[in-house]
PDB file of C-alpha atoms and ligand atoms in Angstrom:
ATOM      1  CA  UNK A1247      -9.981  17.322  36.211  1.00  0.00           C
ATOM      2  CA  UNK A1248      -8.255  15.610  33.622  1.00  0.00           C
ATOM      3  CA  UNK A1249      -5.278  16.567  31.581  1.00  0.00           C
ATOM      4  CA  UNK A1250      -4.858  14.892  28.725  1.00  0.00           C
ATOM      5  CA  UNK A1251      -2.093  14.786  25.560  1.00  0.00           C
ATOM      6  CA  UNK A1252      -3.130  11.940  23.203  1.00  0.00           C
ATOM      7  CA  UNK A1253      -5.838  12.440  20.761  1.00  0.00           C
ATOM      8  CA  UNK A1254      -6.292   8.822  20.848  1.00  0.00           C
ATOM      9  CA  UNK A1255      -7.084   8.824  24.850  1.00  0.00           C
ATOM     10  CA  UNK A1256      -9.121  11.836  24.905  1.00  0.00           C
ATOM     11  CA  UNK A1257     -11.368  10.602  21.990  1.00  0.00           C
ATOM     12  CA  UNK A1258     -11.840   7.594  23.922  1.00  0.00           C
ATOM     13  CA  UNK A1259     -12.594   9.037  26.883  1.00  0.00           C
ATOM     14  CA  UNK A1260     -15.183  11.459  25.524  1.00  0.00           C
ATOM     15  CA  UNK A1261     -16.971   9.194  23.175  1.00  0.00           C
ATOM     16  CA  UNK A1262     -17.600   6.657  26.034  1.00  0.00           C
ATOM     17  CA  UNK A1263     -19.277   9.701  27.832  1.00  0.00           C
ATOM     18  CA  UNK A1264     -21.278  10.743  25.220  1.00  0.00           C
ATOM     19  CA  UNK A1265     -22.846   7.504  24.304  1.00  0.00           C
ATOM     20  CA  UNK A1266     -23.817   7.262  27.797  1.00  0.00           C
ATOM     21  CA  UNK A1267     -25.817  10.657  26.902  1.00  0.00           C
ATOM     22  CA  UNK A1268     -23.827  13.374  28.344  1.00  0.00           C
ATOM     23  CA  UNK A1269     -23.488  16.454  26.415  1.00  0.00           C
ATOM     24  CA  UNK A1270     -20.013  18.088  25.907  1.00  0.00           C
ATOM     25  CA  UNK A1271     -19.058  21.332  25.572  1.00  0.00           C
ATOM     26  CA  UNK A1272     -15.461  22.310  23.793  1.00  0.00           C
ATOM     27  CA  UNK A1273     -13.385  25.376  24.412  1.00  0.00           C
ATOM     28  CA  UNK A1274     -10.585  25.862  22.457  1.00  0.00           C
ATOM     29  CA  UNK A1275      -7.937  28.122  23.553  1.00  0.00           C
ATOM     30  CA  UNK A1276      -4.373  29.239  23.305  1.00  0.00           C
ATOM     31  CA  UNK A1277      -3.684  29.140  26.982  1.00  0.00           C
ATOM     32  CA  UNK A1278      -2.743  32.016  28.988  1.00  0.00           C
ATOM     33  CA  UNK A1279      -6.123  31.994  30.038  1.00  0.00           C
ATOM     34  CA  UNK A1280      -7.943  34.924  31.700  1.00  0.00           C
ATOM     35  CA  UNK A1281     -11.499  35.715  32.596  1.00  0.00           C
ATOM     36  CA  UNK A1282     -12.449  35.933  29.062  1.00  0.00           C
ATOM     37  CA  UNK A1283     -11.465  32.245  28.704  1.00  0.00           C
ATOM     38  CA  UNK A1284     -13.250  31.276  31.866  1.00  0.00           C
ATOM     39  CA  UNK A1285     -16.416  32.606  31.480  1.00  0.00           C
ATOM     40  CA  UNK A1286     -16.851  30.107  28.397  1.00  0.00           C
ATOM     41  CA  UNK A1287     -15.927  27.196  30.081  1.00  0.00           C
ATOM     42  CA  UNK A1288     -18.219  28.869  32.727  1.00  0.00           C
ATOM     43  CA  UNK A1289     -21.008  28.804  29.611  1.00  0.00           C
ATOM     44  CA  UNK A1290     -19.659  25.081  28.997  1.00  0.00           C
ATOM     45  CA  UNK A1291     -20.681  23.738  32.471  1.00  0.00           C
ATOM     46  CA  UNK A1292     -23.827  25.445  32.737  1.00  0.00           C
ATOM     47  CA  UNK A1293     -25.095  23.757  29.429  1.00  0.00           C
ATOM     48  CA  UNK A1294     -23.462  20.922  29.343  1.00  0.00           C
ATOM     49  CA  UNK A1295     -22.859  17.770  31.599  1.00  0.00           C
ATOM     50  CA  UNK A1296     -18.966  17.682  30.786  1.00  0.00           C
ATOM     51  CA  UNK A1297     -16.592  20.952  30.081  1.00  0.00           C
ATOM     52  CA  UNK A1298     -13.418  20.218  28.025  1.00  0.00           C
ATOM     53  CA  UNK A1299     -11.002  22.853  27.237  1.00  0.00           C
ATOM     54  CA  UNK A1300      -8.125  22.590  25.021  1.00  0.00           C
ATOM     55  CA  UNK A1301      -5.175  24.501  25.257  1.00  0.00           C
ATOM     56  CA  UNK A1302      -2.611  24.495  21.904  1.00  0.00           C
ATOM     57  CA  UNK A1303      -0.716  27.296  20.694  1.00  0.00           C
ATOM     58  CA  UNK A1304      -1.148  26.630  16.981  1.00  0.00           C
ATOM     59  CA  UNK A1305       1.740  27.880  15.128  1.00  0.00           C
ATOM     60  CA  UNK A1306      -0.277  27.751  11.697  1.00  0.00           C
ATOM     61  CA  UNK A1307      -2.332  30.343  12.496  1.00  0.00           C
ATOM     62  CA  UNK A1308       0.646  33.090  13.103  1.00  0.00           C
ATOM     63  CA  UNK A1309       2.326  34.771  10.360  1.00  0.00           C
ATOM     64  CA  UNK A1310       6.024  34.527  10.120  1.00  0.00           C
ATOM     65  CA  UNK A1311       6.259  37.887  11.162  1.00  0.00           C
ATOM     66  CA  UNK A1312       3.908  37.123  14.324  1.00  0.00           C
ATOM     67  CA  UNK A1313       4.122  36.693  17.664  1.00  0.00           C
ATOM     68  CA  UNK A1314       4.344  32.602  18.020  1.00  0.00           C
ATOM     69  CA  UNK A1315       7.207  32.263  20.067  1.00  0.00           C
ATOM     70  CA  UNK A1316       7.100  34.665  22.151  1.00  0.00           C
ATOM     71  CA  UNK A1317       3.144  33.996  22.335  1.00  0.00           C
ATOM     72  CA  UNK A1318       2.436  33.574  26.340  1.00  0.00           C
ATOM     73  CA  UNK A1319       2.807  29.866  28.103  1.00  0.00           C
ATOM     74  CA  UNK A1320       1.407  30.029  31.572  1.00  0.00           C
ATOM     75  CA  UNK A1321       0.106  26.007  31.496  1.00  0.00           C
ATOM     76  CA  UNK A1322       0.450  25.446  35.565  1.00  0.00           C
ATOM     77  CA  UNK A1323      -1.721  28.489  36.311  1.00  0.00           C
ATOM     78  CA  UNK A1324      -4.117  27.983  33.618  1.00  0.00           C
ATOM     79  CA  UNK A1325      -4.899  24.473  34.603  1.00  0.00           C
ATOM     80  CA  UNK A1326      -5.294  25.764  38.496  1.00  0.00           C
ATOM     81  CA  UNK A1327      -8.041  28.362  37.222  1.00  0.00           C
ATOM     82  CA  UNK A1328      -9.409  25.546  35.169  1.00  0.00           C
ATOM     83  CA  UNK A1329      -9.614  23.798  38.168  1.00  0.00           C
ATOM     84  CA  UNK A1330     -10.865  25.709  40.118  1.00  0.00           C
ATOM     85  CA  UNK A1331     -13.414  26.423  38.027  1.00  0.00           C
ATOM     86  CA  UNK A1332     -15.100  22.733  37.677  1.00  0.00           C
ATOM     87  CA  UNK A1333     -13.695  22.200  34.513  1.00  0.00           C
ATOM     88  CA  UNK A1334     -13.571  18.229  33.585  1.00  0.00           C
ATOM     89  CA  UNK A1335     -10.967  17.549  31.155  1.00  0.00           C
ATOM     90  CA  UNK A1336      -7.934  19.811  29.756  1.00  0.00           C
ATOM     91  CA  UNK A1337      -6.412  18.436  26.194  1.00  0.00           C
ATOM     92  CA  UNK A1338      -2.578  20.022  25.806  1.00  0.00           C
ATOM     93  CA  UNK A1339      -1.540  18.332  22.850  1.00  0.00           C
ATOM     94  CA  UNK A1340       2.094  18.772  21.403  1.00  0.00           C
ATOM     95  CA  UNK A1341       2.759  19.807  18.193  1.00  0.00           C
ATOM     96  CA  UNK A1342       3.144  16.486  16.870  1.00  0.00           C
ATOM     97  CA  UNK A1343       0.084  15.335  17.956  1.00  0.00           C
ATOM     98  CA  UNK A1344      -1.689  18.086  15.752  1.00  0.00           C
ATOM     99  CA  UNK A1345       0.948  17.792  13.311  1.00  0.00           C
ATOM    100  CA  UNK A1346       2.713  14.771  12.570  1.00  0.00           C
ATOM    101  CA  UNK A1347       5.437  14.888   9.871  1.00  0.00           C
ATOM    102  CA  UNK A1348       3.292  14.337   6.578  1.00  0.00           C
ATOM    103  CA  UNK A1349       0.609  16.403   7.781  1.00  0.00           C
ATOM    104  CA  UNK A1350      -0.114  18.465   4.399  1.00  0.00           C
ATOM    105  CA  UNK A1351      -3.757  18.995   4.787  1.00  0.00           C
ATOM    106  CA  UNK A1352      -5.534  22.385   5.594  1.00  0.00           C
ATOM    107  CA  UNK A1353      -9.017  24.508   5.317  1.00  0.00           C
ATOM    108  CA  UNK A1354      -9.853  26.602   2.462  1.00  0.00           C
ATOM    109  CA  UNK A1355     -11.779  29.373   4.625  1.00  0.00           C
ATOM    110  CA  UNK A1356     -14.807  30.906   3.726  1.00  0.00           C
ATOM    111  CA  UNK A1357     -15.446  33.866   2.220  1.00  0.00           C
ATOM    112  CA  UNK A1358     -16.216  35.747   5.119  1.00  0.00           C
ATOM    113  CA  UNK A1359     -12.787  35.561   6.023  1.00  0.00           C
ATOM    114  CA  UNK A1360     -11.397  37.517   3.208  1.00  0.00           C
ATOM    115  CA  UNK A1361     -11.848  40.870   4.470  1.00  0.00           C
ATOM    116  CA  UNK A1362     -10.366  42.806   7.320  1.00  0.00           C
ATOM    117  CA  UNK A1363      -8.224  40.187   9.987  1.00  0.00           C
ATOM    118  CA  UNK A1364      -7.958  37.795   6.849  1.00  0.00           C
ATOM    119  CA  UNK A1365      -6.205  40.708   4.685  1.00  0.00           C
ATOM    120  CA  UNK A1366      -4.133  42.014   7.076  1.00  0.00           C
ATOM    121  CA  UNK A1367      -3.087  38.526   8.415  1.00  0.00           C
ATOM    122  CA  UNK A1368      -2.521  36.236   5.358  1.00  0.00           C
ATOM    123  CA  UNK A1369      -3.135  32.321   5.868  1.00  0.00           C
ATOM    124  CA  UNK A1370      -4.221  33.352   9.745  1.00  0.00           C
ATOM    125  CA  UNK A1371      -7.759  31.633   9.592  1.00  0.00           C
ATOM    126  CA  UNK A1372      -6.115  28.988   7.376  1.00  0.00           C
ATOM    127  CA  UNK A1373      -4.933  28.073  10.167  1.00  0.00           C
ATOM    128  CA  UNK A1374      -7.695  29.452  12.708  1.00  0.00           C
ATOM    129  CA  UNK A1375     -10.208  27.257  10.821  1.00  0.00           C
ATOM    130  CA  UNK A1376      -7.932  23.817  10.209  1.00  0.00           C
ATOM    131  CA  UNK A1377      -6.771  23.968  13.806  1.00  0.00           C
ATOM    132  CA  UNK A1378     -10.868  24.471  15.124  1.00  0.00           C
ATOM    133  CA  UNK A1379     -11.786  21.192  12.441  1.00  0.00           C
ATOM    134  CA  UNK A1380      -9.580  19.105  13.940  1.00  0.00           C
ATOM    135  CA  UNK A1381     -10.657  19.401  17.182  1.00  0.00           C
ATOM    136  CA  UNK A1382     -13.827  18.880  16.418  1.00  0.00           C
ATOM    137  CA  UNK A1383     -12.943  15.669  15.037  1.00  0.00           C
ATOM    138  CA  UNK A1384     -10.978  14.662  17.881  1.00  0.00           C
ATOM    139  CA  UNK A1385     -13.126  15.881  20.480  1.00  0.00           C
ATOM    140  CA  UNK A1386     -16.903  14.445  19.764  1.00  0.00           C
ATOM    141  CA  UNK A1387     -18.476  17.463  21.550  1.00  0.00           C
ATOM    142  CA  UNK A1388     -22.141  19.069  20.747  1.00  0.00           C
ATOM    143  CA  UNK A1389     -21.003  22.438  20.793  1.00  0.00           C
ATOM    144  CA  UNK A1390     -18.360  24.950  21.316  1.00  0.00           C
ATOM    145  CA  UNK A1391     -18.040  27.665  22.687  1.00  0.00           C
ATOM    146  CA  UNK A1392     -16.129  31.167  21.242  1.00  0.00           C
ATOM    147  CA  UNK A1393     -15.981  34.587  22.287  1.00  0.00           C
ATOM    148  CA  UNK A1394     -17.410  37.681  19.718  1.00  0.00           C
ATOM    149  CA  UNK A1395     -13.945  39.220  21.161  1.00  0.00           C
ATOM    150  CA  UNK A1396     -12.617  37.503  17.770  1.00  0.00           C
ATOM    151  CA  UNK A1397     -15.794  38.309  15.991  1.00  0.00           C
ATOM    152  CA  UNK A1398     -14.558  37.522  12.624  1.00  0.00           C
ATOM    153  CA  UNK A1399     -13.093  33.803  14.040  1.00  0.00           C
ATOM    154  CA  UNK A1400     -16.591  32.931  15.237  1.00  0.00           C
ATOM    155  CA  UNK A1401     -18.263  34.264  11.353  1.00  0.00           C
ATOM    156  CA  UNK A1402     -15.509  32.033   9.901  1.00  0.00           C
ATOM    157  CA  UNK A1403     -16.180  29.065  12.028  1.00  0.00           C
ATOM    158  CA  UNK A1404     -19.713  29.074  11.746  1.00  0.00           C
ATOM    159  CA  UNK A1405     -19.500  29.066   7.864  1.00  0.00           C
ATOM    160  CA  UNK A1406     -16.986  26.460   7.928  1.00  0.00           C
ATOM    161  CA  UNK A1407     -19.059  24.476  10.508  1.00  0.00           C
ATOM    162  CA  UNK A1408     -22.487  25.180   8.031  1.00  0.00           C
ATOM    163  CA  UNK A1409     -20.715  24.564   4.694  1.00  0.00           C
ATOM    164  CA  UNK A1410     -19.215  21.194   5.685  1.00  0.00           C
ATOM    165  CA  UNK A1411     -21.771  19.907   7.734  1.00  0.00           C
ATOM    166  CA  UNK A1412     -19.854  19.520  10.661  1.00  0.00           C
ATOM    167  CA  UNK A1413     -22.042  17.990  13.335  1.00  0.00           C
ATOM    168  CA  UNK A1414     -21.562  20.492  16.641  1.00  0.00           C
ATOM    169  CA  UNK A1415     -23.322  23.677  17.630  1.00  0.00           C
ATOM    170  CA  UNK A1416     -21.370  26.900  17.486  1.00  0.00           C
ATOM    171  CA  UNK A1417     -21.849  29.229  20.444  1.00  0.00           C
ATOM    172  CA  UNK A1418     -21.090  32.802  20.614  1.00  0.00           C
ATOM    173  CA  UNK A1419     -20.507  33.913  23.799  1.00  0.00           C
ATOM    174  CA  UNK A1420     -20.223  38.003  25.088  1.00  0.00           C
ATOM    175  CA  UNK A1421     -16.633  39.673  25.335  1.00  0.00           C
ATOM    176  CA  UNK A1422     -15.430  39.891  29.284  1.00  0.00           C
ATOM    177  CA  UNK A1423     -14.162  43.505  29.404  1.00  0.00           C
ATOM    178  CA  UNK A1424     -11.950  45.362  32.412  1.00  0.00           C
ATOM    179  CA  UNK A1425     -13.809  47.281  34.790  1.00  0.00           C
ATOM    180  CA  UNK A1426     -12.617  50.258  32.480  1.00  0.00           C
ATOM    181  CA  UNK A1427     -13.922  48.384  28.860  1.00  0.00           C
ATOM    182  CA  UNK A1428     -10.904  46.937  27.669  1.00  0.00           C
ATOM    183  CA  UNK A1429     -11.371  43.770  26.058  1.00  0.00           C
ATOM    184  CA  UNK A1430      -9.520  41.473  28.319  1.00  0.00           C
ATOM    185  CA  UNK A1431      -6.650  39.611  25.834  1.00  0.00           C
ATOM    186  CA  UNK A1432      -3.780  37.484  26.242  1.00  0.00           C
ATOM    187  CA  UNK A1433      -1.843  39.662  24.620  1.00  0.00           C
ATOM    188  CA  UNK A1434      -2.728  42.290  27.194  1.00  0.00           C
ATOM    189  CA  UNK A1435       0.159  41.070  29.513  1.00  0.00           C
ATOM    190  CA  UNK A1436       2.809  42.518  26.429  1.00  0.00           C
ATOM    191  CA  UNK A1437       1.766  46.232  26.967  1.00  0.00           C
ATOM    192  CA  UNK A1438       3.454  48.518  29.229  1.00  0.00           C
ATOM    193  CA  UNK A1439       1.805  50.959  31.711  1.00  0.00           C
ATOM    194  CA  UNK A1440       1.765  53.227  29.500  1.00  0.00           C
ATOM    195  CA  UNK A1441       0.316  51.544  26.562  1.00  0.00           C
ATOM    196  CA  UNK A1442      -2.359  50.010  29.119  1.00  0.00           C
ATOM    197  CA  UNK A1443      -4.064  53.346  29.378  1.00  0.00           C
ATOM    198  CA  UNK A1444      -3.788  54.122  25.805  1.00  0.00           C
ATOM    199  CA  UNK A1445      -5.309  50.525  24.884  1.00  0.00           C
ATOM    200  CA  UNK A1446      -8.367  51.750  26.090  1.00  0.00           C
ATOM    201  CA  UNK A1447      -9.045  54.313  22.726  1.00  0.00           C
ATOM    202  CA  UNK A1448     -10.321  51.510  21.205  1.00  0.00           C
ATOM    203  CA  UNK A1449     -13.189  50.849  23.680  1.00  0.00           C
ATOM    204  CA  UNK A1450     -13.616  54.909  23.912  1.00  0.00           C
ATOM    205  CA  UNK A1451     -13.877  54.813  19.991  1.00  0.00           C
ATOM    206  CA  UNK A1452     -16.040  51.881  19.845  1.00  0.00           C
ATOM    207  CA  UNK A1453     -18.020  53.548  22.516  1.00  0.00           C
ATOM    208  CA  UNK A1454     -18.076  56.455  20.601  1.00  0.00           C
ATOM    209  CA  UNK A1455     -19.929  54.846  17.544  1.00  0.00           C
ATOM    210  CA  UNK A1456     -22.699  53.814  19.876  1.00  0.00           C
ATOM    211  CA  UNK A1457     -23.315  57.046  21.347  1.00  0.00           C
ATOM    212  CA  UNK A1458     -23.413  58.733  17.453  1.00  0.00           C
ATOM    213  CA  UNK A1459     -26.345  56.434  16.616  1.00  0.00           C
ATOM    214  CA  UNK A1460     -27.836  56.801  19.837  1.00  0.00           C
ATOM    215  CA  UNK A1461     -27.753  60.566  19.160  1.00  0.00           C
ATOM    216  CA  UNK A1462     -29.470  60.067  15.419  1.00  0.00           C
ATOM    217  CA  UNK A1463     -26.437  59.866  13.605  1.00  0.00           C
ATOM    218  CA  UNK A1464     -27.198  57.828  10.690  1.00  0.00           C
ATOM    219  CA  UNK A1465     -24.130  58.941   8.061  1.00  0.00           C
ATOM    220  CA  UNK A1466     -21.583  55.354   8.368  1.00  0.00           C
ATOM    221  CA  UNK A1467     -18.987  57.622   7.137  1.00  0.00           C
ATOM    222  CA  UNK A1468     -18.724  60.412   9.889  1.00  0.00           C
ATOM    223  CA  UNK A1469     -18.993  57.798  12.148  1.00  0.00           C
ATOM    224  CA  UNK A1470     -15.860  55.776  11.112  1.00  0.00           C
ATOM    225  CA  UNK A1471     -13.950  59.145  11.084  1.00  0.00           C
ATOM    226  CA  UNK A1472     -14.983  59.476  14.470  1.00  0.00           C
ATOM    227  CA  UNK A1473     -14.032  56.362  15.262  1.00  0.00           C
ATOM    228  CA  UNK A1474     -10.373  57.096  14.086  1.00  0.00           C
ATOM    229  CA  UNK A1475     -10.227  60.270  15.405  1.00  0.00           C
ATOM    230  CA  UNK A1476     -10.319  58.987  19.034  1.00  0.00           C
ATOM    231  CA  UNK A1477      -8.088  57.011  18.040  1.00  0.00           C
ATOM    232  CA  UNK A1478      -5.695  59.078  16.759  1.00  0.00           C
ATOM    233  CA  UNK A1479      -6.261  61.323  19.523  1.00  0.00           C
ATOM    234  CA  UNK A1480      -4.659  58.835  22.158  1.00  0.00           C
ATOM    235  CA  UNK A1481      -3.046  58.317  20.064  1.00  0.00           C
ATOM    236  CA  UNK A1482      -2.542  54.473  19.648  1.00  0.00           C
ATOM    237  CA  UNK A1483       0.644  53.481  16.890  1.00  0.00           C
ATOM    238  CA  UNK A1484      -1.403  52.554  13.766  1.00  0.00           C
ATOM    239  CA  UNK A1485      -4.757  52.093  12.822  1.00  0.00           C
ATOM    240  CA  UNK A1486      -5.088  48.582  10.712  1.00  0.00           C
ATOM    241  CA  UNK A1487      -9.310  49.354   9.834  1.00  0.00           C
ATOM    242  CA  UNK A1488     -12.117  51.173  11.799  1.00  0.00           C
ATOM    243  CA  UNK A1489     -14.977  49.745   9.834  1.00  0.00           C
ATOM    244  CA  UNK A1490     -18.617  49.851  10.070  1.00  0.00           C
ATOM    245  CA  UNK A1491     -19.864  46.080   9.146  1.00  0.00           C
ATOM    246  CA  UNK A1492     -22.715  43.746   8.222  1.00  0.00           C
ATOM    247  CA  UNK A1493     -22.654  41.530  11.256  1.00  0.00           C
ATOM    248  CA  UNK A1494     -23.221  38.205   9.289  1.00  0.00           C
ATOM    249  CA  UNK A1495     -21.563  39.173   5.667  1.00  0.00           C
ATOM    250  CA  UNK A1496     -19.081  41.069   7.441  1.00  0.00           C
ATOM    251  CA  UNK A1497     -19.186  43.110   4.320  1.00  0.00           C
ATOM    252  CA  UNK A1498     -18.554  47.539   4.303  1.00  0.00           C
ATOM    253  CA  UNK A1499     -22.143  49.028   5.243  1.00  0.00           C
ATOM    254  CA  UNK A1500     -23.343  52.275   4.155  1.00  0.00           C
ATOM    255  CA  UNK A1501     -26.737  52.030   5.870  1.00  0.00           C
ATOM    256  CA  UNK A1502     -27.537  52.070   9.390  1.00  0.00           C
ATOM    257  CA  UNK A1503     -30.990  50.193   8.765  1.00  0.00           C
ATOM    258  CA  UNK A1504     -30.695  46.975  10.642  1.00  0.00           C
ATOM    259  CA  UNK A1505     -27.901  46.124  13.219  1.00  0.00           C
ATOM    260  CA  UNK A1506     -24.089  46.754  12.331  1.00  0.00           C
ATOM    261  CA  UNK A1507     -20.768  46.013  14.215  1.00  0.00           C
ATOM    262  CA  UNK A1508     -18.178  48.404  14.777  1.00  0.00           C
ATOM    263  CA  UNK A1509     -14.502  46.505  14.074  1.00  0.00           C
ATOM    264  CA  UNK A1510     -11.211  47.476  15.195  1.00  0.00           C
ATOM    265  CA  UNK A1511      -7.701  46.206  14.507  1.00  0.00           C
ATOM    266  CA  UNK A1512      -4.967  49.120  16.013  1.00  0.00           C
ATOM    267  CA  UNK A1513      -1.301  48.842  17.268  1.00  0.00           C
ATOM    268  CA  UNK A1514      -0.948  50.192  20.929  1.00  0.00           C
ATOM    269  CA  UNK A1515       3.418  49.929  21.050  1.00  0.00           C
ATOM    270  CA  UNK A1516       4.158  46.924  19.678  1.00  0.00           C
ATOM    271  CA  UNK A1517       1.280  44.986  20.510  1.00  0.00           C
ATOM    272  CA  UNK A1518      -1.348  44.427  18.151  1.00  0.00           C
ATOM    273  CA  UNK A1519      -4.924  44.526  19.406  1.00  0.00           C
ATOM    274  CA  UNK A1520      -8.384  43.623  18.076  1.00  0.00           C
ATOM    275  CA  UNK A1521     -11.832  44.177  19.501  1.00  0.00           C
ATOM    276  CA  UNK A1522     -16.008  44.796  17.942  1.00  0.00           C
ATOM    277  CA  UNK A1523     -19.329  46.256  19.600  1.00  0.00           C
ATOM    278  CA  UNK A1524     -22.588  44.863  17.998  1.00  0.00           C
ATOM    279  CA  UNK A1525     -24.318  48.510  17.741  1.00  0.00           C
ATOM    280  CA  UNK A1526     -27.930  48.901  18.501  1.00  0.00           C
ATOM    281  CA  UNK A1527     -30.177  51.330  16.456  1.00  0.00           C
ATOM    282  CA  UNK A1528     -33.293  52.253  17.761  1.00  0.00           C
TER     283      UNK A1528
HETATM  284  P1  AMP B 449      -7.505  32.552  22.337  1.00  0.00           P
HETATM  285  O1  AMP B 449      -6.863  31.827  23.471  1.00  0.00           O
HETATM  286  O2  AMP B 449      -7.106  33.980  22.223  1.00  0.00           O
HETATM  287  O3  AMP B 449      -7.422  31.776  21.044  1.00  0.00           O
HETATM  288  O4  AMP B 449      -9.055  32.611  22.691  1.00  0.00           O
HETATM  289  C1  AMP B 449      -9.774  31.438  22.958  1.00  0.00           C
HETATM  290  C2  AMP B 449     -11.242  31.757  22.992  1.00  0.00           C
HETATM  291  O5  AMP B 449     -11.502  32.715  24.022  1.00  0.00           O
HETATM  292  C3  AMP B 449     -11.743  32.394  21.687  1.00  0.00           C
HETATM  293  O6  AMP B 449     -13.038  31.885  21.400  1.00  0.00           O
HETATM  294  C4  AMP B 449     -11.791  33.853  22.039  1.00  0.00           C
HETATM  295  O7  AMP B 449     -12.723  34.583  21.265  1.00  0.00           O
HETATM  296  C5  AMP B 449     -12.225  33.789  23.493  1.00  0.00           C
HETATM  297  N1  AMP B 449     -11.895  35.036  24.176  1.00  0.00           N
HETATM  298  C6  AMP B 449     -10.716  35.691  24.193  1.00  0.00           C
HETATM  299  N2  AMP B 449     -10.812  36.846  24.880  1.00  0.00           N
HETATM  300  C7  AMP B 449     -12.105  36.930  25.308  1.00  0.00           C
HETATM  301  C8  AMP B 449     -12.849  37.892  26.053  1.00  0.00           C
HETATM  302  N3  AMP B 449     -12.282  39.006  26.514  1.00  0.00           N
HETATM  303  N4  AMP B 449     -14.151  37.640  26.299  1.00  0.00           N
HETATM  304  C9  AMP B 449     -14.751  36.504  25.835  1.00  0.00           C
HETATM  305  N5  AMP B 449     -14.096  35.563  25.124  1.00  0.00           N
HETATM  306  C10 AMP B 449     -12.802  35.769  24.852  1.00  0.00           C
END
């Protein structure tokens, strides 16, 4: 495995490899990586002949009110469970290798992040989606893989990917829950034993949703109050939006006709959590 800082040397490296032919699959990640992580650079080496993941904290994507510094650095055991996983080449660049003093350029996202994460978070997929561009350009992959944990981030990247003609694939790939439901998250490791168990409302509320529809419950309404409810039952700190959603607009929905996603943003002490179930309806 390779661990590579400079841009420069990584695009080199990869470009020779793909002219040979060899498909390359990105992950891009924060680091503190967990099973959630793995299982897409898991998805990388199946489909493709060479798995790179990157791993940059990217401080333009966090509020100044956020979490960047005290965000969670665990580089040496991230690269050993990249490792040990077959993955081929790591990128860690430093800040200055994303941004260089001058740097003054950023994404304009796309409308589908206006709504929900992108209200609550000002400026966060400014960031999300300049960050994912530029690696892209650095890293000459075919596609990339992202998790529907950040189901938003993937609806934003596609766009961007699909209104500026970048040339990669985008692939979604399934959340990796605990054995109890909860959304495995780097920012898991913040909450105490206590705010572990209550994490798990949101799962029990998303569950809930399903269970409404599977029971003939077609009123979007009762279903978000539901949804809260659990919530509020835990009770978790504060509920940022239970929403119903169009799962490619990501637009309110007041009819359960086609396929909707159940969205939750909620505070569980002082760690903020996110996490979606794509809802079937028979
Ligand atoms: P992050 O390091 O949080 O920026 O996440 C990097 C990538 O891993 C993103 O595409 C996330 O959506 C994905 N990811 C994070 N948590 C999970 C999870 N529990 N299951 C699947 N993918 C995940």
């Amino acid at each position: 495995m390779k661990v590579l800082s400079s841009p420069e040397e990584i695009y080199a490296q990869l470009d020779f490899l793909r002219r040979q032919g060899n498909r390359i699959g990105l992950v891009p990640t924060m680091g503190a990586l967990h099973d959630g992580h793995l299982s897409l650079v898991r998805e990388a080496k199946r489909e493709c002949d060479i798995a790179v993941t990157t791993i940059f904290v990217n401080p333009s994507q966090f509020g100044p009110n956020e979490d960047f510094a005290k965000y969670p650095r665990t580089l040496d055991s991230d690269l050993e469970q990249l490792s040990a996983i077959g993955c081929d080449f790591v990128f860690v660049p430093s800040n200055d290798h994303i941004y260089p003093p001058g740097h003054t350029t950023f994404i304009e996202p796309p409308a589908v992040a206006a709504n929900w994460e992108g209200k609550i978070r000002p400026g966060h997929f400014r960031g999300v989606a300049t960050i994912v561009l530029k690696l892209f350009n650095m890293l000459p992959a075919r596609v990339a893989y992202f998790g529907r944990k950040d189901y938003q981030q993937v609806a934003v990247i596609s766009a961007m990917v699909r209104d500026l003609n970048v040339p990669i694939l985008i692939q979604p790939c399934e959340t990796v829950r605990e054995p109890d439901g909860l959304a495995m998250s780097s920012r898991n490791r913040y909450l105490s034993a206590a705010d572990r168990v209550r994490a798990i409302g949101l799962w029990h509320a998303l569950s809930k949703a399903q269970s409404m529809i599977d029971d003939g419950f077609r009123n979007v309404a009762q279903i978000e109050s539901a949804m809260r409810e659990i919530l509020n039952k835990v009770p978790v700190d504060s509920i940022d939006y239970a929403a119903i959603v169009d799962p490619e607009s990501m637009e309110p929905r007041t009819d359960l006709d086609s396929p909707v996603v159940a969205i939750i943003a909620a505070r569980v002490g002082t760690t903020r959590l996110i996490d979606n179930s794509l809802l079937r309806i028979q």
